[in-house]
XYZ file of N, CA and C in Angstrom:
696
model
N -40.418 -141.214 -38.306
C -38.916 -141.923 -37.811
C -40.043 -143.208 -36.733
N -39.596 -144.541 -37.032
C -39.924 -145.120 -36.370
C -39.078 -145.565 -35.452
N -39.634 -145.620 -34.295
C -38.097 -146.587 -33.202
C -38.462 -147.593 -32.919
N -37.674 -148.481 -33.258
C -37.584 -150.080 -32.797
C -36.609 -150.147 -32.143
N -37.876 -151.015 -30.885
C -37.003 -151.737 -29.921
C -37.323 -153.171 -29.947
N -35.658 -154.058 -30.053
C -35.757 -155.274 -30.323
C -35.294 -155.871 -29.312
N -35.610 -156.983 -28.953
C -35.576 -157.980 -27.625
C -35.465 -159.520 -28.083
N -34.243 -159.819 -27.733
C -33.674 -161.401 -28.562
C -34.359 -162.366 -27.624
N -34.337 -163.618 -28.011
C -35.096 -164.613 -27.112
C -33.906 -165.214 -26.133
N -34.308 -166.613 -25.463
C -33.668 -166.911 -24.469
C -32.073 -167.146 -24.683
N -31.438 -166.655 -23.484
C -29.898 -166.713 -23.399
C -29.330 -165.284 -24.243
N -29.967 -165.004 -24.978
C -29.268 -163.943 -25.809
C -29.422 -162.631 -24.918
N -28.468 -161.495 -25.564
C -28.575 -160.129 -25.198
C -28.515 -159.150 -26.173
N -28.349 -158.030 -26.347
C -28.652 -156.985 -27.220
C -27.941 -156.992 -28.515
N -26.689 -157.793 -27.877
C -25.440 -158.548 -29.338
C -26.313 -158.888 -30.399
N -27.075 -159.418 -30.061
C -27.781 -160.724 -31.015
C -28.027 -159.800 -32.247
N -28.412 -158.514 -31.937
C -29.204 -157.480 -33.118
C -27.821 -156.676 -33.810
N -26.879 -157.058 -33.732
C -25.599 -156.055 -34.126
C -25.733 -156.210 -35.560
N -25.983 -157.267 -36.296
C -26.348 -156.930 -37.971
C -27.623 -156.590 -38.643
N -28.395 -156.244 -37.698
C -29.702 -155.587 -38.194
C -29.918 -154.160 -37.653
N -29.628 -153.696 -36.452
C -29.602 -152.310 -35.974
C -29.070 -151.251 -37.516
N -27.851 -151.560 -37.648
C -27.034 -150.364 -38.659
C -28.085 -150.418 -39.876
N -28.863 -151.737 -40.248
C -30.028 -151.383 -41.442
C -30.999 -150.742 -41.380
N -31.162 -150.586 -40.120
C -32.703 -150.041 -39.573
C -32.019 -148.372 -39.305
N -30.764 -148.464 -38.831
C -30.445 -147.016 -38.713
C -30.166 -146.088 -39.914
N -29.585 -147.315 -41.386
C -29.545 -146.192 -42.324
C -30.287 -145.983 -43.156
N -31.706 -146.757 -42.968
C -32.993 -146.560 -43.624
C -33.459 -144.905 -42.546
N -32.926 -144.659 -41.553
C -33.672 -143.463 -41.217
C -33.967 -143.186 -39.822
N -34.170 -144.868 -39.270
C -35.187 -145.159 -38.205
C -34.281 -145.261 -36.725
N -34.761 -145.069 -35.927
C -34.269 -145.271 -33.990
C -34.155 -146.690 -34.316
N -33.019 -147.288 -33.376
C -32.813 -148.916 -32.964
C -32.381 -148.912 -31.765
N -33.368 -149.611 -31.206
C -32.650 -149.771 -29.476
C -32.633 -151.353 -28.926
N -31.891 -151.869 -29.141
C -31.670 -153.372 -28.775
C -31.874 -153.488 -26.915
N -32.244 -154.358 -26.445
C -32.591 -154.257 -25.254
C -31.543 -155.435 -24.748
N -30.521 -155.884 -23.765
C -30.491 -156.908 -22.851
C -31.485 -156.915 -21.464
N -32.162 -157.925 -21.174
C -33.082 -158.203 -20.448
C -32.300 -158.203 -19.444
N -32.749 -158.301 -18.238
C -32.240 -158.651 -16.794
C -32.146 -160.173 -16.489
N -30.716 -160.166 -16.144
C -30.519 -161.576 -15.874
C -29.123 -162.131 -16.728
N -29.316 -161.337 -18.191
C -28.747 -162.356 -18.949
C -27.628 -161.082 -20.001
N -26.886 -161.590 -20.350
C -25.662 -161.118 -20.865
C -24.838 -160.220 -20.162
N -24.784 -159.109 -20.330
C -24.123 -157.791 -19.588
C -24.762 -157.450 -18.313
N -26.214 -158.003 -18.233
C -27.039 -157.476 -16.983
C -27.088 -159.371 -15.930
N -26.402 -160.122 -16.496
C -26.393 -161.628 -15.468
C -26.499 -161.138 -14.350
N -26.125 -160.313 -13.454
C -25.870 -160.347 -12.186
C -27.532 -159.983 -11.588
N -28.461 -159.552 -12.506
C -29.633 -158.867 -11.777
C -30.424 -159.756 -11.983
N -31.096 -159.780 -10.558
C -32.064 -161.158 -10.676
C -33.862 -160.619 -11.636
N -34.237 -161.295 -11.714
C -35.129 -161.401 -12.947
C -36.297 -162.300 -12.946
N -37.378 -161.710 -12.928
C -38.450 -162.717 -13.241
C -39.864 -162.395 -14.261
N -40.715 -162.947 -14.979
C -41.378 -162.607 -16.176
C -41.495 -160.845 -15.912
N -42.029 -160.396 -14.713
C -42.253 -158.981 -15.041
C -41.273 -158.484 -14.858
N -40.399 -158.380 -14.425
C -39.091 -157.903 -14.890
C -38.867 -157.164 -15.996
N -38.961 -158.171 -17.054
C -38.644 -158.713 -18.260
C -39.667 -157.471 -18.869
N -40.835 -157.587 -18.752
C -41.945 -156.251 -19.315
C -41.301 -155.405 -18.981
N -41.042 -155.143 -17.498
C -40.655 -153.494 -17.165
C -39.658 -153.111 -17.928
N -38.327 -153.919 -17.966
C -37.191 -153.420 -18.792
C -37.702 -153.144 -19.985
N -38.323 -153.751 -21.059
C -38.958 -153.275 -21.993
C -39.698 -151.835 -21.935
N -40.483 -151.584 -21.166
C -41.336 -150.433 -21.053
C -40.557 -149.551 -20.606
N -39.128 -149.641 -19.860
C -38.374 -148.581 -19.315
C -37.430 -148.292 -20.742
N -37.047 -148.964 -21.538
C -36.469 -148.802 -22.888
C -37.522 -147.568 -23.405
N -38.633 -147.754 -23.305
C -39.383 -147.561 -24.443
C -39.882 -145.632 -23.381
N -39.764 -145.539 -22.357
C -40.303 -144.644 -21.591
C -39.188 -143.740 -20.970
N -37.877 -143.952 -20.704
C -36.824 -143.402 -20.465
C -36.174 -142.857 -21.627
N -36.206 -143.199 -23.007
C -35.742 -142.729 -24.120
C -37.053 -141.749 -24.803
N -38.170 -141.807 -24.039
C -39.698 -141.192 -24.316
C -39.778 -141.269 -25.994
N -39.904 -142.856 -26.322
C -39.575 -142.916 -27.563
C -41.421 -142.937 -27.925
N -41.470 -142.482 -29.185
C -42.888 -142.345 -29.867
C -42.714 -142.793 -31.419
N -44.001 -143.470 -31.805
C -43.781 -144.951 -33.004
C -43.072 -146.051 -32.884
N -43.565 -146.444 -31.764
C -42.445 -147.649 -31.552
C -43.067 -149.060 -32.170
N -42.011 -149.853 -32.915
C -42.087 -150.703 -33.144
C -41.356 -151.917 -32.144
N -42.360 -152.733 -31.469
C -41.553 -153.704 -30.516
C -41.363 -154.995 -30.918
N -39.832 -155.624 -30.865
C -39.695 -156.640 -31.945
C -39.384 -157.259 -30.689
N -40.183 -158.802 -30.876
C -39.527 -159.863 -29.644
C -39.684 -161.385 -30.525
N -38.138 -161.279 -29.881
C -38.006 -162.832 -30.898
C -38.000 -164.065 -29.878
N -38.545 -165.237 -29.872
C -38.795 -166.507 -29.468
C -39.324 -166.409 -28.312
N -38.519 -166.810 -26.998
C -39.101 -166.252 -25.559
C -39.610 -164.852 -25.500
N -38.867 -163.674 -26.452
C -39.358 -162.251 -25.986
C -40.369 -162.178 -26.907
N -41.311 -163.233 -27.124
C -42.421 -162.540 -27.395
C -43.659 -162.519 -26.598
N -43.323 -163.295 -25.321
C -43.808 -162.981 -24.174
C -43.949 -161.873 -23.335
N -42.839 -161.191 -22.914
C -42.917 -159.881 -22.361
C -43.091 -158.808 -22.917
N -42.668 -158.909 -24.608
C -42.902 -157.987 -25.492
C -44.356 -157.618 -25.820
N -45.089 -159.153 -25.962
C -46.787 -158.561 -25.854
C -47.210 -158.296 -25.148
N -46.553 -158.383 -23.597
C -47.152 -157.621 -22.344
C -46.951 -155.896 -22.676
N -45.630 -155.784 -22.662
C -44.897 -154.517 -22.843
C -45.614 -153.689 -23.710
N -46.180 -154.273 -24.498
C -47.217 -153.806 -26.045
C -48.387 -152.739 -25.423
N -49.016 -153.239 -24.802
C -50.076 -153.281 -24.112
C -50.024 -151.949 -22.986
N -48.656 -152.067 -22.315
C -48.223 -151.060 -21.532
C -48.008 -150.024 -21.695
N -47.619 -149.453 -23.432
C -46.997 -148.521 -23.308
C -47.880 -147.584 -24.335
N -49.233 -147.682 -24.329
C -50.062 -146.800 -24.835
C -50.454 -146.836 -26.359
N -50.527 -145.601 -26.523
C -50.492 -144.600 -27.614
C -49.010 -144.460 -28.287
N -47.866 -144.909 -27.682
C -46.632 -145.038 -27.958
C -46.057 -146.020 -29.017
N -47.175 -147.218 -28.904
C -46.799 -148.027 -29.833
C -47.248 -147.596 -31.263
N -46.580 -148.320 -32.081
C -46.804 -148.350 -33.684
C -47.651 -149.862 -34.042
N -46.555 -150.242 -33.678
C -46.799 -152.243 -34.003
C -45.727 -152.868 -32.873
N -46.448 -154.304 -33.398
C -45.767 -155.488 -32.469
C -45.036 -155.877 -33.522
N -44.006 -156.877 -33.735
C -43.397 -158.073 -34.613
C -42.958 -158.998 -33.652
N -43.892 -159.936 -34.041
C -43.259 -161.426 -33.030
C -42.482 -162.196 -34.090
N -41.133 -162.315 -33.837
C -39.801 -163.080 -34.617
C -40.108 -164.745 -33.872
N -41.106 -165.357 -34.665
C -40.861 -166.674 -34.620
C -41.201 -167.274 -32.760
N -41.939 -166.391 -32.440
C -41.729 -166.410 -30.771
C -42.880 -167.212 -30.395
N -43.061 -167.427 -29.131
C -44.139 -167.398 -28.457
C -44.586 -166.522 -28.039
N -45.834 -166.680 -27.539
C -47.004 -165.272 -27.502
C -47.421 -165.328 -26.168
N -47.710 -164.361 -25.184
C -48.542 -164.220 -24.400
C -49.736 -164.663 -23.896
N -50.142 -165.659 -23.201
C -51.682 -165.707 -22.826
C -52.021 -165.605 -21.362
N -53.118 -164.656 -20.926
C -53.220 -164.747 -19.685
C -53.020 -166.133 -18.989
N -52.196 -165.735 -17.439
C -51.999 -166.495 -16.775
C -51.450 -167.563 -17.049
N -51.027 -167.800 -18.025
C -50.117 -169.025 -18.735
C -48.542 -168.167 -18.876
N -47.659 -169.264 -18.642
C -45.955 -168.912 -18.692
C -45.239 -169.506 -19.984
N -43.916 -169.184 -19.829
C -43.705 -169.922 -21.494
C -43.626 -171.621 -20.894
N -43.255 -171.904 -19.714
C -43.003 -173.215 -19.579
C -44.450 -173.985 -19.852
N -46.040 -173.143 -19.352
C -46.929 -173.843 -20.041
C -47.220 -174.544 -20.966
N -46.269 -173.832 -22.296
C -46.645 -174.503 -23.606
C -45.440 -175.116 -23.940
N -44.611 -175.572 -22.966
C -43.336 -176.626 -23.646
C -43.528 -177.938 -24.332
N -42.982 -177.626 -25.050
C -43.179 -179.058 -26.350
C -43.290 -180.201 -25.209
N -42.164 -180.525 -24.514
C -42.287 -181.793 -23.520
C -43.254 -181.903 -22.670
N -43.829 -180.859 -22.234
C -44.581 -180.498 -20.976
C -43.875 -179.298 -19.573
N -44.425 -179.076 -18.989
C -44.304 -177.871 -18.384
C -43.262 -178.414 -17.125
N -43.700 -179.712 -16.650
C -42.835 -180.646 -15.699
C -41.241 -180.255 -16.289
N -41.209 -180.883 -17.358
C -40.132 -181.322 -17.989
C -38.972 -180.192 -17.695
N -39.317 -179.003 -18.521
C -38.533 -177.464 -18.344
C -38.378 -177.682 -16.955
N -39.582 -177.594 -16.189
C -39.142 -176.958 -14.767
C -37.992 -177.711 -13.941
N -38.259 -179.041 -14.304
C -36.955 -180.247 -13.813
C -35.530 -179.587 -14.195
N -35.492 -178.983 -15.373
C -34.403 -178.605 -15.974
C -34.029 -177.433 -15.391
N -34.771 -176.386 -15.058
C -34.101 -175.571 -14.561
C -33.928 -175.655 -12.786
N -34.520 -176.655 -12.505
C -34.511 -176.664 -10.980
C -33.378 -177.538 -10.891
N -32.806 -178.124 -12.057
C -31.477 -179.033 -12.015
C -30.127 -178.011 -12.410
N -29.880 -176.972 -12.865
C -29.387 -176.451 -13.300
C -29.006 -174.742 -12.326
N -29.558 -174.842 -10.959
C -29.334 -173.782 -10.188
C -30.502 -172.592 -10.647
N -31.721 -173.098 -10.880
C -32.646 -171.958 -11.439
C -32.369 -171.291 -12.585
N -31.564 -171.697 -13.566
C -31.408 -171.073 -14.787
C -31.759 -172.184 -15.541
N -31.997 -172.165 -17.000
C -32.148 -172.532 -18.214
C -30.980 -172.425 -18.958
N -30.453 -173.755 -18.762
C -28.559 -173.766 -19.659
C -29.044 -173.688 -20.912
N -28.068 -172.803 -21.760
C -27.754 -171.954 -23.039
C -27.556 -173.759 -24.037
N -28.340 -173.544 -25.047
C -28.011 -174.974 -26.382
C -26.738 -175.042 -26.590
N -26.564 -176.455 -26.945
C -25.152 -176.464 -27.736
C -25.272 -176.527 -29.109
N -23.780 -176.362 -29.433
C -23.781 -176.317 -31.156
C -24.934 -177.387 -31.886
N -24.429 -178.555 -31.093
C -25.211 -179.327 -32.194
C -27.085 -179.133 -32.312
N -27.344 -178.261 -31.225
C -28.813 -177.963 -31.326
C -29.125 -177.197 -32.091
N -28.404 -176.373 -32.956
C -28.766 -175.624 -33.990
C -28.530 -175.768 -35.556
N -28.476 -177.256 -35.671
C -28.268 -178.265 -36.523
C -29.389 -177.779 -37.328
N -29.396 -177.545 -38.709
C -30.778 -177.413 -39.743
C -31.457 -176.310 -39.752
N -30.572 -175.182 -38.768
C -31.662 -173.989 -39.042
C -30.885 -172.940 -39.600
N -30.168 -173.334 -40.403
C -29.809 -172.341 -41.763
C -28.733 -171.548 -41.349
N -27.661 -171.925 -40.380
C -26.950 -171.054 -39.768
C -25.485 -171.910 -40.131
N -23.989 -170.570 -40.360
C -23.063 -171.298 -40.981
C -22.457 -171.624 -39.439
N -21.760 -172.232 -39.433
C -20.428 -172.708 -38.446
C -20.313 -171.600 -37.476
N -19.770 -170.566 -38.463
C -19.580 -169.003 -37.480
C -20.287 -168.568 -36.499
N -21.684 -169.062 -37.634
C -23.033 -168.253 -36.859
C -23.357 -168.669 -35.312
N -23.579 -170.270 -35.366
C -23.127 -170.864 -34.462
C -22.749 -170.958 -33.667
N -21.201 -170.643 -33.522
C -20.370 -170.407 -32.899
C -20.423 -169.444 -31.739
N -20.933 -168.074 -32.505
C -21.176 -166.473 -32.328
C -22.026 -166.858 -31.214
N -23.147 -167.648 -31.583
C -24.642 -167.516 -30.877
C -24.133 -168.220 -29.474
N -23.496 -169.658 -29.607
C -23.422 -170.371 -28.648
C -22.259 -169.549 -27.500
N -21.004 -168.751 -28.076
C -20.541 -168.293 -27.469
C -20.234 -166.963 -26.723
N -21.545 -166.473 -27.220
C -22.538 -165.077 -26.449
C -23.458 -165.633 -25.557
N -23.811 -167.076 -25.285
C -25.243 -167.067 -24.604
C -24.707 -167.106 -23.197
N -25.762 -166.742 -22.107
C -25.818 -166.802 -21.125
C -27.156 -167.633 -20.393
N -26.914 -168.303 -19.474
C -28.081 -169.051 -18.597
C -29.273 -168.008 -18.421
N -30.170 -168.655 -18.728
C -31.600 -167.567 -18.588
C -32.230 -167.763 -17.424
N -32.639 -166.881 -16.992
C -33.243 -167.059 -15.499
C -34.709 -167.801 -15.205
N -34.607 -168.626 -14.516
C -35.824 -169.717 -14.503
C -36.877 -168.683 -14.361
N -37.072 -168.302 -13.655
C -38.193 -167.375 -12.928
C -39.154 -166.710 -14.240
N -38.304 -166.237 -15.041
C -38.867 -165.932 -16.557
C -39.660 -166.425 -17.141
N -39.628 -167.844 -16.918
C -39.990 -169.120 -17.926
C -41.220 -169.358 -17.218
N -41.382 -169.077 -15.567
C -42.343 -170.366 -15.227
C -43.295 -169.622 -14.739
N -43.498 -167.987 -14.179
C -43.844 -167.210 -13.929
C -45.070 -166.724 -15.317
N -46.428 -166.258 -14.779
C -47.455 -166.589 -15.720
C -47.456 -165.078 -16.084
N -48.126 -164.842 -17.376
C -47.674 -163.817 -17.993
C -49.172 -162.804 -17.732
N -49.422 -161.274 -17.784
C -50.854 -160.629 -17.090
C -50.976 -160.040 -18.344
N -51.881 -159.939 -19.317
C -52.474 -159.237 -20.097
C -54.068 -157.855 -19.605
N -53.801 -156.753 -20.305
C -54.603 -155.978 -19.969
C -56.218 -156.054 -21.030
N -55.756 -156.830 -22.215
C -57.051 -156.665 -23.420
C -56.302 -157.873 -24.053
N -57.300 -158.259 -24.985
C -57.204 -159.657 -25.837
C -55.981 -158.829 -26.777
N -54.875 -159.801 -27.152
C -53.572 -159.815 -27.802
C -53.925 -159.536 -29.325
N -55.344 -160.053 -30.101
C -55.341 -159.898 -30.860
C -55.884 -158.371 -31.498
N -56.052 -157.757 -30.245
C -56.136 -155.792 -30.647
C -55.113 -155.171 -31.341
N -53.878 -155.710 -30.768
C -52.557 -154.890 -31.111
C -52.721 -155.311 -32.589
N -52.231 -154.142 -33.063
C -51.348 -154.556 -34.420
C -50.422 -154.843 -34.061
N -50.025 -156.466 -35.323
C -49.056 -157.121 -34.932
C -48.896 -157.452 -36.705
N -47.376 -158.223 -36.395
C -46.942 -158.842 -37.716
C -45.968 -160.199 -37.113
N -46.638 -161.474 -37.652
C -46.108 -162.641 -36.994
C -45.073 -163.129 -38.074
N -43.692 -162.978 -38.043
C -42.524 -163.877 -38.868
C -42.938 -165.413 -38.142
N -42.682 -166.254 -39.159
C -42.759 -167.525 -38.819
C -41.349 -167.935 -39.946
N -40.346 -168.664 -39.191
C -39.312 -168.918 -40.055
C -39.549 -170.275 -40.234
N -39.653 -171.191 -41.619
C -40.267 -172.246 -41.890
C -38.938 -173.615 -41.638
N -37.635 -172.853 -41.369
C -36.696 -174.189 -41.213
C -37.285 -174.381 -39.640
N -38.042 -174.002 -38.658
C -38.246 -174.227 -37.574
C -39.979 -174.563 -37.188
N -40.210 -175.198 -38.211
C -41.544 -175.710 -38.680
C -42.849 -174.856 -39.578
N -43.190 -175.511 -40.618
C -44.144 -174.881 -41.476
C -44.908 -174.073 -41.152
N -45.441 -174.565 -39.913
C -47.229 -173.591 -39.073
C -46.770 -172.724 -37.961
N -47.583 -171.724 -37.714
C -47.605 -171.263 -36.646
C -48.128 -172.080 -35.538
N -47.893 -172.000 -34.186
C -48.663 -172.695 -33.201
C -50.214 -172.615 -32.969
N -50.507 -173.350 -32.677
C -52.322 -173.206 -32.384
C -52.879 -171.860 -32.129
N -52.075 -171.499 -31.312
C -52.549 -170.003 -30.491
C -52.352 -168.766 -31.176
N -51.217 -169.097 -31.817
C -50.513 -167.802 -32.747
C -51.858 -168.283 -34.292
N -51.874 -169.031 -34.803
C -52.584 -168.982 -35.592
C -54.305 -168.771 -35.193
N -54.283 -168.862 -34.477
C -55.881 -168.415 -34.023
C -55.907 -166.562 -33.899
N -54.807 -166.236 -33.465
C -54.320 -164.785 -33.716
C -54.428 -164.257 -34.985
N -54.106 -165.089 -35.624
C -53.946 -164.400 -36.854
C -54.932 -164.207 -37.838
N -56.082 -164.877 -37.333
C -57.845 -164.421 -37.932
C -58.107 -163.145 -37.493
N -57.318 -162.252 -36.744
C -57.971 -161.039 -36.475
C -56.891 -160.008 -36.991
N -58.224 -159.084 -37.694
C -57.934 -158.410 -38.912
C -56.667 -156.914 -38.362
N -56.394 -157.346 -37.476
C -54.812 -156.245 -36.841
C -53.561 -157.433 -37.196
N -53.838 -158.244 -37.425
C -52.549 -159.470 -37.520
C -52.295 -159.566 -39.082
N -50.966 -159.853 -38.872
C -50.959 -160.500 -40.425
C -49.519 -161.427 -40.262
N -49.445 -162.428 -41.398
C -48.550 -163.565 -41.055
C -47.101 -163.396 -42.171
N -45.725 -163.291 -41.945
C -44.905 -163.277 -43.028
C -43.996 -164.274 -42.505
N -43.855 -165.312 -43.948
C -42.829 -166.348 -43.767
C -40.830 -166.026 -44.070
N -40.434 -167.294 -43.321
C -39.272 -166.315 -43.788
C -38.493 -167.733 -44.087
N -37.937 -168.294 -45.006
C -37.291 -169.382 -45.238
C -36.098 -169.737 -44.699
N -35.599 -169.490 -43.618
C -34.830 -169.757 -42.899
C -35.147 -170.280 -40.903
N -34.320 -170.478 -40.656
C -34.437 -170.977 -39.008
C -34.819 -170.103 -38.091
N -34.941 -170.639 -36.829
C -35.259 -169.831 -35.788
C -34.390 -168.625 -35.146
N -33.661 -168.426 -35.808
C -32.691 -167.190 -35.310
C -32.073 -166.526 -36.570
N -33.275 -165.603 -37.439
C -33.206 -165.284 -38.607
C -32.076 -163.865 -38.280
N -31.925 -163.265 -37.231
C -31.403 -161.926 -37.104
C -29.616 -162.393 -37.276
N -29.275 -164.149 -36.925
C -27.743 -164.585 -37.864
C -27.868 -164.762 -39.087
N -28.795 -165.769 -39.301
C -28.940 -166.453 -40.613
C -29.270 -165.760 -41.988
N -30.380 -164.670 -41.329
C -30.539 -163.697 -42.476
C -30.834 -162.249 -42.194
N -30.070 -161.110 -41.487
C -30.304 -160.439 -41.122
C -30.744 -159.260 -41.994
N -30.386 -159.065 -43.058
C -30.681 -158.217 -43.728
C -32.366 -158.362 -44.480
N -32.493 -159.694 -44.843
C -33.744 -159.979 -44.986
C -34.801 -159.376 -43.659
N -34.668 -159.865 -42.699
C -35.029 -159.707 -41.530
C -35.456 -158.011 -41.465
N -34.259 -157.435 -41.767
C -34.561 -156.329 -41.306
C -35.430 -155.657 -42.215
N -35.201 -155.796 -43.521
C -36.198 -155.431 -44.866
C -38.080 -155.586 -44.172
N -37.788 -157.216 -43.759
C -39.364 -157.000 -43.172
C -39.544 -156.169 -42.329
N -39.244 -155.873 -40.642
C -39.249 -154.843 -40.344
C -39.266 -153.674 -40.912
N -38.936 -153.419 -41.669
C -39.040 -151.941 -42.132
C -40.231 -152.102 -42.998
N -40.882 -152.861 -43.893
C -42.043 -153.177 -44.480
C -43.365 -153.125 -43.281
N -43.183 -153.920 -41.965
C -44.208 -153.755 -41.112
C -44.298 -152.269 -40.649
N -43.099 -151.427 -40.269
C -42.715 -150.156 -39.890
C -43.552 -149.509 -40.691
N -44.075 -149.598 -42.366
C -44.249 -148.677 -43.202
C -46.194 -148.850 -43.347
N -46.567 -150.066 -42.713
C -47.929 -150.353 -43.274
C -48.880 -149.185 -42.036
């Protein structure tokens, strides 16, 4: 039995996996959606980048999980990639869902498409938090109006420290067994750092013809890919 530990991206909590979790459990596996500190029902907790890494490690160790598939979506690929190194032989595989990946001494903001200063200024201007997206920002991502309303309604401001603090890696990420899911409506090609990692014999690429939030737009298809990854 595989134990899936699922971590959604910025602004989201464990609720983002509500349509994926039942399908994993119906297939006979464990599914553990995680809410990171500072978000959703844990909004009151302070959080930095390493707090989020520890949230994930704690979920695995507290429940004594084995044969773990860590799943990180979007921003959460950064703490998930670090946590994957720290859970040792409990790890079976990492699945990055259209996500950022950690780079030693670099932060999420380091790779921001408008430049780190732009994102850092946005966080500073919003009391230390990254403001959630608006409904219009989800246009072209394969989501229904109802799905967009659900995401927007459930989103909470994202703690800025988690975005600006650097990642800490114990070994090269390419050594981890990993699947990278590229959501094509959010760009046809992986980023340069992901493309480099995909040259590793331990990594494989899977494409989804949907937008950046497949747990909402194509939950059944995403669950199927996760189950296939676990079977490798």
